[in-house]
Amino acid sequence: MDVADLLTSAGINISVCVVAFSLYSVLRKQPSNACVYFTRRYISEPIRHDDPFSLHRFVPSAGWIMQAWRATDEEILEAGGIDAVVFMRIVVLSIRIFIIAAVICVFLVLPVNYYGKDMEHKNFRFESIDVFTIGNVEEGSKWLWAHCLALYIITCAVCVLLYLEYKSITKMRLAHITGSHPNPSHFTVLVRGIPWSQDHSYSKSVESFFSTYYPDTYVDHQMIYRPSTVHKLKKDAKKMYRILRPVETEYVRGDKPCYLCGGTAHTFKLLQNGEDSIRSQTSIDELHPTQIEKECPAAFVFFKNRYAAVVAAQVLQSSNPMLWVTQLAPEPHDVYWSNLGIPYKQVWVRKIVVLLIALAFVFVFLFPVTLVQGLTHPHVLTRWFPQIKEVLKLQFLNRLVTGYLPSVILILFLYTVPPIMMLLSRIEGNVSRSDRKRSACIKVLYFTIWNVFFVNVLSGSFINQMSIFSQIKELPMMLAKQVPTQATFFTTYVLSSGWASLAFELIQLFALICNILRRFILRSKKEPTNIALTFPHHTEIPRLLLFGLLGFTLSILAPIILPFLLVYFFLAFLVYRNQILHVYVTKYESAGQFWPIVHNATIFSLVLTQVIAVAVLAMKKSPMASGCTIPLIIISLLFNEYCRKRFSQVFKRNPAQVLIEMDRRDEQWGKEEGIYNRLRSEYCQLAYISRDLTISKDFSVAGPNRQSSTDHNSPQGVNENSLKQGTHHIKLQK
């Protein structure tokens, strides 16, 4: 592939982005699309659709770009919570790292690669991409020290930036724990593996056990029930009736009688706050399950203070580790109720089964990846499909088929991965939605790194891919030989999977099509429900980390990828900020739990780059430069171990010092009684089983408040500043 082929692919993706961004700026101005592009406000306040026709609604504008650029971290925190801020920190960290890498490698390494051999260069447009890789440098050349120096600078920059971010996000997490309103999950322990007894129920067993061994701190417990489908529907109907219970008012002439319940058609109560109104109208006794329902061997146990709950969650409760298994409970909105009924003894079996299914899926996915790799080589393509030999003689079609088409096909196959991994994470038995999404994120990350990077680099045929496992010792040398040759494919992959995916993320194609079908095809006048989307961390974080891996490994081998990568991260900064502010709704918080995944993946990418550099420099017969690169591997691993000891434990366990101080503060302010009264109602299972009947205005107990800046390009009748701004006690650590 030559530079002209690469520019053709870049031109196609630039055109797609320009068209998509322009189309988005027009579509977002249409009042009928408010539920697609202003979802957060749409579910929080009524929107008028009587906007008069005006020409500016059909003129593309860049107002949304300026708004996303000017948004502060405080606004991101208010809109999306800590997880949104952490995600944007990942994007900003990537920008900082690759700005340094681009400056060093484009101005130092790239000229060394280009002039590495005494040869007559062609016109720049017709130069092969291989000329810009380390493969073009003479063996034993002294200029190979430039690559070693660049790697030292990149490693130092990455370690410093990672340390500062880890420290900042750790402080932010602690500030979230100490500064937010009292969180019921801090006082609650999830107990599973409750032993069965013929003499009494699970509930009696829980009460007897914790009253005996935690007599001073045990408050109460809430059993987990497994209602049948019929009973669930009955409870939903009864709950809906309570929500719409008629108010006893004087009959007013002119009101039409309601033949459903005997009152007037306008005598329903107006709910001030969906979830609070339900709880205020319905007592706990009314929601308590009947004897027909079956108890599960799991329960939420409530304690008097946070420290007692943490101790109970981390201590081994029984001599049999499979019984009385405890852990801190997720936040009420984060609980994944359908998995709480899974017997604890099945969890480890489920994890093994999921692992085997994931490995089988990886094995099956080797076939499309091999097909994609074949498309990048014209001679392989003509051997598979002899009839297109004449077509490939056309220069433009040849560039399109071998340069752009393979990455597009691979992307289409990869779109099937996140839903499958999310399903597998659900089967695993995760008890919280954030754990399920985090588990899916890790699976997608491993899958994409293996299939997009390693399989594409090492594939020549399916048999060659399988022989990798018998040649582990030769893996660094194999990577050193193959990675520079795949620079073209990875660059086009960044263009198609990166740039184009951001354009489609912005335009929300699936939601837009559903909205058009509902309004203009089905002619439905009902307002859409269940449109609130949470941020897809399990798809976007692996994509960012994969591009980071490609940027690290190719930074000194083929620096031509770095400018395209930087453009992607800058576009991601604008697009994701816009989506967090307007589209995605935060229903639960993980308080930055995705950051350790990012840190570990970044260290892995850095160490892999250093290992490949050692092998490449050794192949180029520069033993001194190769040997001087080895200390970088040791330094990176020691740095990772230090961060693991210094910061990672805060993301696994809450510090006792912080919890005790919070307990003392609550005791001084007399908050304990109010907290105790909330615990059982917050973890009422029936209230959350039927939560889709209404759309709550408050999406989490201690979650972010809804706030956005004014958008001059939004549909008329939608005023973002009209949202009530709550008090969020987290200060961003700059």
XYZ file of C-alpha atoms in Angstrom:
734
model
C 0.000 0.000 0.000
C 1.311 3.457 -0.874
C 0.574 6.890 0.538
C -2.119 7.516 -2.104
C -4.054 4.443 -0.924
C -3.848 5.671 2.663
C -5.023 9.133 1.655
C -7.944 7.561 -0.244
C -9.049 5.748 2.901
C -8.581 8.923 4.947
C -10.600 10.922 2.412
C -13.504 8.470 2.584
C -13.608 8.593 6.361
C -13.241 12.380 6.458
C -16.201 12.654 4.079
C -18.264 10.300 6.266
C -17.440 12.360 9.364
C -18.226 15.716 7.737
C -21.570 14.457 6.394
C -22.500 12.808 9.711
C -21.517 15.829 11.813
C -23.453 18.185 9.522
C -26.478 15.893 9.542
C -26.340 15.689 13.329
C -26.282 19.477 13.717
C -29.504 19.618 11.661
C -31.281 16.633 13.226
C -30.694 17.812 16.802
C -32.576 21.061 16.057
C -35.774 19.238 15.137
C -38.241 19.096 18.060
C -39.357 15.603 17.015
C -35.830 14.296 17.690
C -35.580 15.621 21.242
C -36.005 12.100 22.640
C -32.948 10.998 20.630
C -30.476 13.836 21.127
C -31.673 15.374 24.415
C -32.710 12.240 26.273
C -31.653 13.467 29.706
C -33.920 16.507 29.559
C -36.661 14.668 27.710
C -37.309 12.280 30.586
C -37.073 15.056 33.178
C -39.419 17.743 31.878
C -42.196 18.166 29.288
C -41.210 19.310 25.810
C -43.383 21.369 23.506
C -43.588 20.252 19.884
C -45.234 23.390 18.518
C -42.000 24.979 17.361
C -42.760 27.183 14.323
C -40.914 26.531 11.109
C -37.622 28.414 10.791
C -34.805 28.172 8.296
C -31.998 27.969 10.851
C -33.252 24.523 11.888
C -32.043 23.139 8.542
C -28.663 24.891 8.403
C -25.657 22.944 9.764
C -23.823 24.682 12.590
C -20.929 24.027 14.948
C -22.608 25.311 18.092
C -22.615 21.893 19.743
C -18.838 21.660 19.262
C -18.237 24.925 21.097
C -20.610 23.890 23.858
C -18.847 20.546 24.327
C -15.453 22.268 24.290
C -16.453 24.858 26.922
C -18.073 22.332 29.281
C -16.172 22.024 32.545
C -15.381 18.923 34.549
C -17.901 20.087 37.149
C -20.652 20.028 34.509
C -19.569 16.558 33.395
C -19.664 15.452 37.037
C -23.165 16.840 37.528
C -24.417 15.236 34.317
C -22.758 11.831 34.392
C -21.142 11.318 37.784
C -17.649 10.126 38.593
C -17.658 7.395 35.950
C -18.227 9.999 33.224
C -15.415 12.182 34.577
C -13.085 9.179 34.731
C -13.938 8.263 31.145
C -13.158 11.776 29.956
C -9.914 11.658 31.946
C -8.999 8.542 29.949
C -9.525 10.460 26.704
C -7.525 13.467 27.962
C -4.735 11.179 29.202
C -4.557 9.563 25.751
C -4.341 12.988 24.110
C -1.490 14.057 26.388
C 0.467 10.841 25.918
C 0.176 10.767 22.150
C 0.912 14.463 21.727
C 4.280 13.768 23.369
C 4.735 10.582 21.310
C 3.763 12.335 18.065
C 6.163 15.243 18.606
C 9.077 12.923 19.421
C 8.428 10.235 16.822
C 7.251 12.365 13.881
C 10.160 14.801 14.129
C 12.847 12.343 15.264
C 11.981 8.753 14.402
C 10.053 9.254 11.149
C 12.933 11.029 9.301
C 15.331 8.308 10.504
C 13.014 5.638 9.079
C 12.483 7.503 5.794
C 16.168 8.142 5.125
C 17.349 4.910 6.748
C 18.592 3.435 3.466
C 20.501 4.869 0.537
C 17.784 4.707 -2.064
C 16.083 6.887 -4.627
C 12.734 8.017 -3.267
C 9.658 8.262 -5.459
C 7.056 10.984 -5.540
C 5.630 11.232 -2.013
C 2.155 10.144 -3.135
C 3.495 6.892 -4.584
C 5.860 6.020 -1.744
C 5.150 2.738 -0.024
C 4.086 2.917 3.612
C 6.942 0.515 4.406
C 9.394 3.346 3.733
C 8.154 5.094 6.880
C 8.676 2.061 9.133
C 11.721 0.836 11.028
C 12.103 -1.872 8.393
C 13.600 0.777 6.100
C 16.569 1.382 8.452
C 19.888 -0.329 7.654
C 21.000 -3.113 9.980
C 23.594 -1.972 12.496
C 22.848 1.699 11.840
C 23.761 4.143 14.605
C 20.478 5.951 13.950
C 18.664 3.112 15.754
C 19.605 4.871 18.987
C 16.961 7.452 18.063
C 14.302 4.777 18.519
C 15.733 3.820 21.916
C 15.787 7.466 23.029
C 12.198 8.021 21.862
C 11.055 4.968 23.797
C 12.730 6.253 26.971
C 10.958 9.610 26.658
C 7.574 7.969 25.986
C 7.975 5.572 28.939
C 8.856 8.353 31.370
C 5.951 10.500 30.156
C 3.477 7.622 30.468
C 4.597 6.725 33.998
C 4.393 10.325 35.221
C 0.968 10.958 33.658
C -0.420 7.631 34.878
C 0.749 8.326 38.428
C -0.827 11.787 38.481
C -4.131 10.462 37.094
C -4.236 7.505 39.483
C -3.618 9.825 42.412
C -6.250 12.312 41.268
C -8.940 9.687 40.596
C -8.234 7.999 43.942
C -8.811 11.319 45.733
C -11.977 11.808 43.706
C -13.256 8.382 44.727
C -12.570 9.065 48.415
C -14.265 12.458 48.093
C -17.306 10.715 46.616
C -17.452 8.324 49.570
C -17.035 10.995 52.243
C -18.858 13.917 50.662
C -22.012 12.372 49.226
C -25.296 11.914 51.065
C -25.496 8.799 53.285
C -25.444 5.848 50.926
C -27.558 2.827 51.961
C -24.997 0.474 50.422
C -22.430 1.535 53.057
C -24.675 0.111 55.798
C -25.782 -3.007 53.925
C -24.183 -6.404 53.393
C -25.315 -8.924 50.800
C -25.359 -12.440 52.255
C -25.461 -15.491 49.996
C -25.106 -19.190 50.598
C -27.546 -19.202 53.520
C -27.796 -22.824 54.735
C -31.180 -24.494 54.393
C -32.956 -25.753 57.494
C -36.052 -27.924 57.894
C -36.993 -26.250 61.140
C -37.324 -22.637 59.987
C -37.129 -20.384 56.950
C -34.143 -18.609 55.480
C -35.342 -15.378 57.061
C -35.285 -16.910 60.534
C -31.825 -18.327 59.874
C -30.484 -14.891 58.932
C -32.055 -13.232 61.955
C -30.733 -15.918 64.317
C -27.198 -15.892 62.862
C -26.606 -12.140 62.885
C -28.412 -11.563 66.168
C -26.062 -14.103 67.738
C -22.741 -13.027 66.232
C -23.402 -9.298 65.661
C -25.775 -8.438 68.521
C -24.617 -4.823 68.939
C -24.580 -3.725 65.294
C -27.215 -5.852 63.537
C -30.367 -3.856 62.709
C -32.575 -5.795 60.329
C -32.542 -7.774 57.102
C -34.446 -8.024 53.837
C -34.851 -11.403 52.155
C -34.516 -11.920 48.412
C -37.546 -13.582 46.795
C -38.041 -15.409 43.544
C -41.590 -14.514 42.434
C -43.202 -16.378 39.578
C -44.180 -14.560 36.440
C -47.885 -14.570 37.333
C -47.281 -13.185 40.802
C -44.963 -10.568 39.360
C -47.652 -9.399 36.947
C -50.216 -9.271 39.752
C -47.944 -7.112 41.867
C -47.245 -4.816 38.920
C -50.997 -4.339 38.428
C -51.599 -3.711 42.140
C -48.741 -1.266 42.261
C -50.015 0.587 39.203
C -53.422 0.829 40.848
C -51.841 2.349 43.947
C -49.918 4.833 41.801
C -53.094 5.911 39.993
C -55.348 5.713 43.066
C -58.149 8.290 42.646
C -58.377 11.273 44.954
C -61.682 11.821 46.768
C -62.767 15.178 45.383
C -66.087 16.820 44.750
C -67.620 15.882 41.421
C -67.350 18.831 39.054
C -69.951 19.292 36.332
C -68.434 18.829 32.916
C -65.946 16.169 33.977
C -66.542 12.886 32.257
C -66.975 9.893 34.576
C -64.142 7.365 34.620
C -65.708 3.957 34.022
C -62.559 2.179 35.271
C -62.713 3.197 38.938
C -65.904 5.261 39.354
C -64.284 8.670 39.733
C -63.880 11.477 37.268
C -61.457 11.357 34.410
C -59.280 14.010 36.034
C -59.080 12.741 39.576
C -55.714 11.006 39.495
C -53.009 12.230 41.820
C -50.044 14.045 40.330
C -46.821 12.407 41.388
C -44.250 14.917 42.578
C -41.370 12.486 42.473
C -41.994 9.044 41.005
C -40.001 6.834 43.301
C -40.559 8.802 46.514
C -44.302 9.022 45.837
C -44.561 5.269 45.445
C -42.773 4.714 48.719
C -44.805 7.324 50.543
C -48.114 5.809 49.375
C -47.170 2.211 49.938
C -46.014 0.782 53.221
C -43.444 -1.954 53.548
C -46.059 -4.349 54.846
C -48.126 -3.942 51.675
C -45.124 -4.769 49.512
C -43.991 -7.758 51.580
C -44.179 -10.976 49.515
C -46.788 -13.586 50.300
C -46.120 -17.069 51.502
C -46.670 -18.400 47.989
C -43.427 -16.856 46.834
C -40.220 -18.707 47.382
C -37.360 -17.330 49.463
C -33.877 -17.410 47.962
C -30.800 -18.265 50.039
C -29.732 -14.609 49.888
C -30.541 -11.494 51.899
C -29.600 -7.887 52.504
C -28.463 -7.394 56.108
C -28.449 -3.893 57.608
C -26.016 -2.644 60.248
C -25.936 0.358 62.552
C -22.800 1.891 61.063
C -20.517 1.665 58.062
C -17.585 0.152 59.905
C -19.651 -2.764 61.191
C -20.926 -3.454 57.669
C -17.393 -3.447 56.230
C -16.142 -5.808 58.944
C -19.038 -8.197 58.355
C -18.480 -8.060 54.585
C -14.766 -8.878 54.721
C -14.653 -11.469 57.520
C -15.077 -15.181 56.804
C -18.374 -15.979 58.512
C -18.207 -19.773 58.625
C -15.695 -22.596 58.615
C -17.295 -23.585 55.323
C -16.365 -20.783 52.855
C -19.347 -21.692 50.663
C -21.832 -20.780 53.425
C -22.704 -17.324 54.761
C -20.740 -15.594 52.026
C -20.798 -11.826 52.552
C -19.899 -8.769 50.509
C -20.815 -5.108 50.594
C -24.148 -4.598 48.858
C -24.357 -2.608 45.624
C -26.262 0.664 45.544
C -30.039 0.105 45.361
C -30.291 1.193 41.722
C -27.225 -0.892 40.889
C -28.644 -4.202 42.147
C -29.169 -6.807 39.422
C -32.140 -8.512 41.033
C -32.511 -11.431 38.637
C -29.054 -12.762 39.591
C -29.523 -12.586 43.357
C -31.518 -15.806 43.322
C -28.645 -17.805 41.817
C -27.311 -20.281 44.433
C -23.798 -19.299 45.421
C -22.511 -22.821 44.781
C -23.369 -22.380 41.096
C -21.370 -19.178 40.654
C -17.957 -20.778 40.164
C -19.454 -23.336 37.742
C -21.054 -20.515 35.774
C -17.722 -18.684 35.551
C -15.981 -21.772 34.175
C -18.751 -22.307 31.621
C -18.598 -18.654 30.577
C -14.824 -18.885 30.188
C -15.146 -21.934 27.931
C -17.837 -20.231 25.834
C -15.684 -17.115 25.489
C -12.686 -19.193 24.372
C -14.865 -21.003 21.843
C -16.089 -17.656 20.526
C -12.495 -16.469 20.163
C -11.714 -19.654 18.247
C -14.674 -19.158 15.891
C -13.745 -15.505 15.346
C -10.390 -16.526 13.876
C -12.094 -17.336 10.576
C -13.418 -13.826 9.771
C -10.119 -12.290 10.912
C -8.221 -14.585 8.535
C -10.609 -13.596 5.758
C -9.990 -9.914 6.462
C -6.244 -10.422 6.379
C -6.546 -12.111 3.006
C -8.295 -9.053 1.585
C -5.302 -6.848 2.378
C -3.113 -8.828 -0.051
C -4.162 -8.611 -3.741
C -2.440 -11.877 -4.710
C -4.330 -13.765 -1.995
C -7.574 -12.090 -3.023
C -7.173 -13.055 -6.693
C -6.359 -16.619 -5.680
C -9.599 -16.815 -3.671
C -11.727 -14.961 -6.242
C -10.128 -15.212 -9.726
C -13.081 -13.454 -11.359
C -12.206 -10.089 -9.788
C -8.660 -10.039 -11.168
C -9.626 -7.612 -13.931
C -11.528 -5.390 -11.518
C -8.479 -4.986 -9.290
C -6.524 -3.578 -12.206
C -8.517 -0.375 -11.763
C -6.368 1.686 -9.415
C -9.138 3.274 -7.367
C -11.017 -0.020 -6.836
C -7.782 -1.752 -5.897
C -7.133 0.882 -3.229
C -10.711 0.647 -2.006
C -10.786 -3.167 -1.774
C -7.332 -3.718 -0.262
C -7.080 -0.570 1.834
C -10.534 0.360 3.113
C -12.769 -2.704 2.796
C -10.868 -5.103 5.141
C -11.104 -2.810 8.167
C -14.811 -2.157 7.491
C -15.564 -5.894 7.340
C -13.658 -6.492 10.576
C -15.604 -3.697 12.288
C -18.925 -5.227 11.225
C -17.902 -8.551 12.746
C -16.709 -6.831 15.934
C -20.123 -5.210 16.459
C -21.403 -8.643 17.516
C -18.867 -8.918 20.341
C -20.165 -6.484 23.052
C -23.741 -7.883 23.195
C -22.399 -11.431 23.436
C -19.933 -10.500 26.170
C -22.653 -8.650 28.070
C -24.827 -11.770 27.901
C -21.952 -13.920 29.165
C -21.348 -11.489 32.030
C -25.005 -11.783 32.963
C -24.770 -15.590 32.960
C -21.726 -15.361 35.243
C -23.975 -14.304 38.092
C -22.844 -10.734 38.808
C -25.087 -9.201 41.473
C -24.771 -5.586 40.313
C -25.213 -3.885 36.969
C -21.887 -2.074 37.285
C -20.078 -5.383 37.957
C -21.783 -6.909 34.941
C -20.703 -3.997 32.734
C -17.182 -4.021 34.154
C -16.902 -7.774 33.535
C -18.141 -7.300 29.971
C -15.621 -4.476 29.522
C -12.732 -6.772 30.490
C -13.963 -9.536 28.175
C -14.372 -7.169 25.229
C -10.929 -5.706 25.913
C -9.207 -9.103 25.920
C -11.153 -10.191 22.872
C -10.363 -7.106 20.778
C -6.674 -7.014 21.745
C -6.282 -10.665 20.802
C -8.291 -10.652 17.586
C -7.521 -7.186 16.263
C -3.857 -7.013 17.227
C -2.272 -10.419 17.799
C -4.271 -12.475 15.300
C -3.918 -9.852 12.561
C -0.200 -9.542 13.208
C 0.547 -13.260 13.418
C -1.949 -14.580 10.886
C -0.856 -15.964 7.597
C -3.179 -18.863 7.745
C -5.327 -20.569 10.311
C -2.615 -23.177 10.952
C -0.059 -20.443 11.627
C -2.368 -18.907 14.219
C -2.616 -22.228 16.052
C 1.163 -22.764 15.934
C 1.686 -19.610 18.005
C 0.909 -21.521 21.198
C 3.737 -23.976 20.534
C 6.246 -21.176 19.854
C 5.795 -18.857 22.831
C 9.543 -18.257 23.151
C 9.697 -17.007 19.571
C 6.692 -14.714 20.000
C 8.739 -11.479 20.507
C 10.725 -12.109 17.327
C 7.558 -12.957 15.402
C 5.960 -9.710 16.587
C 9.114 -7.795 15.692
C 8.935 -9.110 12.137
C 5.205 -8.719 11.574
C 4.115 -5.567 13.440
C 5.863 -3.095 11.068
C 4.323 -4.852 8.059
C 0.816 -4.403 9.501
C 1.162 -0.642 9.984
C -1.021 0.032 6.934
C -3.887 -2.147 8.128
C -3.842 -0.684 11.648
C -3.786 2.871 10.307
C -6.827 2.248 8.123
C -8.476 0.487 11.062
C -8.046 3.621 13.180
C -9.628 5.650 10.370
C -12.635 3.383 9.836
C -13.236 2.033 13.339
C -12.260 5.265 15.076
C -13.371 8.240 13.027
C -16.457 6.638 11.481
C -17.601 5.040 14.743
C -17.551 8.447 16.440
C -19.721 9.834 13.658
C -22.303 7.070 14.145
C -22.105 7.403 17.930
C -22.965 11.072 17.581
C -25.871 10.531 15.205
C -27.399 7.666 17.286
C -28.510 5.835 14.164
C -30.531 3.060 15.827
C -32.455 5.416 18.131
C -33.048 7.817 15.233
C -34.494 5.078 13.005
C -36.768 3.870 15.825
C -37.988 7.401 16.405
C -38.716 7.938 12.695
C -40.606 4.652 12.481
C -42.651 5.483 15.567
C -43.570 9.016 14.504
C -43.892 8.860 10.731
C -44.562 5.216 9.872
C -46.601 3.941 12.831
C -48.074 7.417 13.466
C -47.897 6.862 17.204
C -48.651 9.907 19.346
C -47.652 8.276 22.610
C -44.514 9.598 24.191
C -41.685 7.002 24.096
C -40.734 5.220 27.302
C -37.634 3.260 28.307
C -35.434 5.490 26.153
C -32.899 6.274 28.878
C -29.533 4.823 27.842
C -26.574 4.385 30.156
C -23.088 5.101 28.904
C -21.650 2.035 27.085
C -18.396 1.747 29.017
C -18.039 -1.884 27.940
C -17.692 -0.855 24.275
C -15.989 2.547 24.404
C -13.253 1.881 26.982
C -11.937 -1.231 25.137
C -11.902 0.784 21.895
C -9.867 3.574 23.500
C -7.445 1.087 25.045
C -7.075 -0.831 21.783
C -6.163 2.362 19.950
C -3.755 3.139 22.764
C -2.125 -0.267 22.245
C -1.793 0.379 18.506
C -0.344 3.817 19.180
C 2.253 2.511 21.637
C 3.423 -0.460 19.576
C 3.665 1.509 16.324
C 5.016 4.753 17.790
C 8.662 3.933 17.071
C 8.048 1.239 14.432
C 5.665 3.161 12.149
C 5.019 6.688 13.510
C 2.795 7.572 10.544
C -0.203 6.271 12.541
C 0.171 8.878 15.308
C -1.382 11.935 13.542
C -4.485 9.903 12.616
C -4.682 8.597 16.184
C -4.477 12.102 17.636
C -7.325 13.264 15.399
C -9.434 10.371 16.710
C -8.799 11.281 20.363
C -9.609 14.963 19.760
C -12.874 14.009 18.047
C -13.618 11.559 20.876
C -13.121 14.375 23.396
C -15.836 16.482 21.730
C -18.273 13.693 20.859
C -18.271 11.932 24.223
C -18.610 15.169 26.181
C -21.626 16.072 24.065
C -23.192 12.642 24.583
C -22.631 12.687 28.340
C -24.173 16.141 28.664
C -27.256 15.426 26.559
C -27.894 11.752 25.789
C -26.742 9.253 28.384
C -28.441 8.931 31.768
C -26.540 7.806 34.854
C -28.668 5.360 36.838
C -25.909 3.987 39.056
C -22.314 4.722 40.022
C -19.241 2.537 40.243
C -17.176 5.444 41.669
C -14.352 5.086 39.152
C -14.020 1.301 39.221
C -13.110 1.281 35.510
C -9.862 3.160 36.094
C -7.759 0.174 37.352
C -8.667 -1.630 34.109
C -7.362 1.343 32.128
C -4.166 1.571 34.166
C -3.360 -2.137 33.826
C -4.117 -2.153 30.087
C -1.886 0.889 29.550
C 1.012 -0.743 31.418
C 0.484 -3.922 29.378
C 0.620 -1.914 26.138
C 3.772 -0.113 27.283
C 5.571 -3.327 28.298
C 4.526 -5.041 25.060
C 5.956 -2.099 23.105
C 9.237 -2.378 25.000
C 9.469 -6.137 24.412
C 8.845 -5.680 20.684
C 11.439 -2.868 20.603
C 14.057 -5.125 22.243
C 13.416 -7.812 19.607
C 13.370 -5.357 16.680
C 16.614 -3.686 17.704
C 18.220 -7.115 18.170
C 17.056 -8.106 14.666
C 18.575 -4.889 13.332
C 21.919 -5.956 14.815
C 22.086 -3.157 17.358
C 22.755 -5.135 20.573
C 23.699 -2.076 22.637
C 20.431 -0.253 21.864
C 18.487 -3.470 22.436
C 20.172 -4.064 25.802
C 19.546 -0.490 26.926
C 15.831 -0.987 26.307
C 15.555 -3.918 28.735
C 15.717 -1.721 31.899
C 12.568 0.043 30.668
C 10.623 -3.216 31.053
C 11.795 -3.600 34.648
C 11.033 0.051 35.454
C 7.510 -0.225 34.008
C 6.729 -3.404 35.976
C 8.075 -1.896 39.222
C 6.022 1.248 38.616
C 2.899 -0.855 38.100
C 3.565 -2.782 41.325
C 4.007 0.476 43.247
C 0.691 1.840 41.916
C -1.008 -1.436 42.790
C 0.231 -1.204 46.382
C -0.370 2.534 46.697
C -3.732 3.081 44.975
C -5.523 -0.041 43.789
C -6.620 -1.213 47.243
C -8.774 1.916 47.609
C -10.810 0.699 44.615
C -11.358 -2.717 46.221
C -12.089 -1.805 49.836
C -13.242 1.315 51.655
C -10.726 2.648 54.233
C -11.787 2.036 57.844
C -10.425 5.444 58.881
C -12.756 7.222 56.460
C -15.782 5.126 57.449
C -15.282 5.619 61.185
C -14.997 9.380 60.740
C -18.231 9.376 58.725
C -19.981 7.315 61.412
C -18.864 9.746 64.122
C -20.039 12.690 62.047
C -23.472 11.102 61.561
C -23.674 10.403 65.300
C -22.858 14.016 66.155
C -25.457 15.330 63.706
C -28.112 12.796 64.774
C -28.589 11.237 61.345
C -28.619 7.576 62.387
C -32.354 7.262 62.902
C -33.182 8.683 59.493
C -30.677 6.340 57.854
C -32.124 3.272 59.593
C -35.627 4.156 58.444
C -34.486 4.309 54.823
C -32.531 1.082 54.618
C -35.349 -1.440 54.246
C -37.370 0.705 51.834
C -34.314 1.384 49.659
C -33.735 -2.346 49.145
C -37.401 -3.220 48.621
C -37.297 -5.791 45.834
C -40.820 -5.244 44.538
C -40.230 -1.527 44.096
C -37.340 -2.221 41.716
C -38.916 -5.138 39.867
C -41.588 -2.763 38.593
C -39.478 0.344 38.277
C -40.100 0.523 34.525
C -43.744 1.444 35.186
C -42.641 4.980 35.963
C -39.671 7.096 35.019
C -37.975 8.411 38.091
C -36.548 11.886 38.060
C -33.781 10.932 40.468
C -31.649 8.177 39.015
C -29.608 7.181 42.018
C -29.604 7.618 45.761
C -26.264 9.352 45.908
C -25.785 9.790 42.206
C -25.189 12.904 40.145
C -27.716 15.670 39.822
C -28.990 16.608 36.448
C -27.581 19.855 35.154
C -26.651 21.111 31.718
C -25.665 24.367 30.174
C -27.884 26.217 27.764
C -27.828 24.939 24.226
C -28.805 27.474 21.598
C -29.159 24.757 18.972
C -31.636 22.653 20.936
C -35.312 22.534 19.995
C -37.475 25.370 21.233
C -39.445 24.605 24.338
C -36.507 22.699 25.876
C -34.736 24.739 28.524
C -31.813 22.907 30.097
C -31.355 25.520 32.798
C -34.839 24.783 34.098
C -33.570 21.562 35.680
C -33.202 21.826 39.417
C -29.598 21.738 40.483
C -28.896 19.657 43.556
C -25.869 19.833 45.719
C -23.074 17.468 44.854
C -20.334 17.409 47.457
C -17.497 16.162 45.271
C -14.725 18.582 44.389
C -12.703 17.599 41.362
C -9.033 17.086 42.052
C -7.227 19.090 39.437
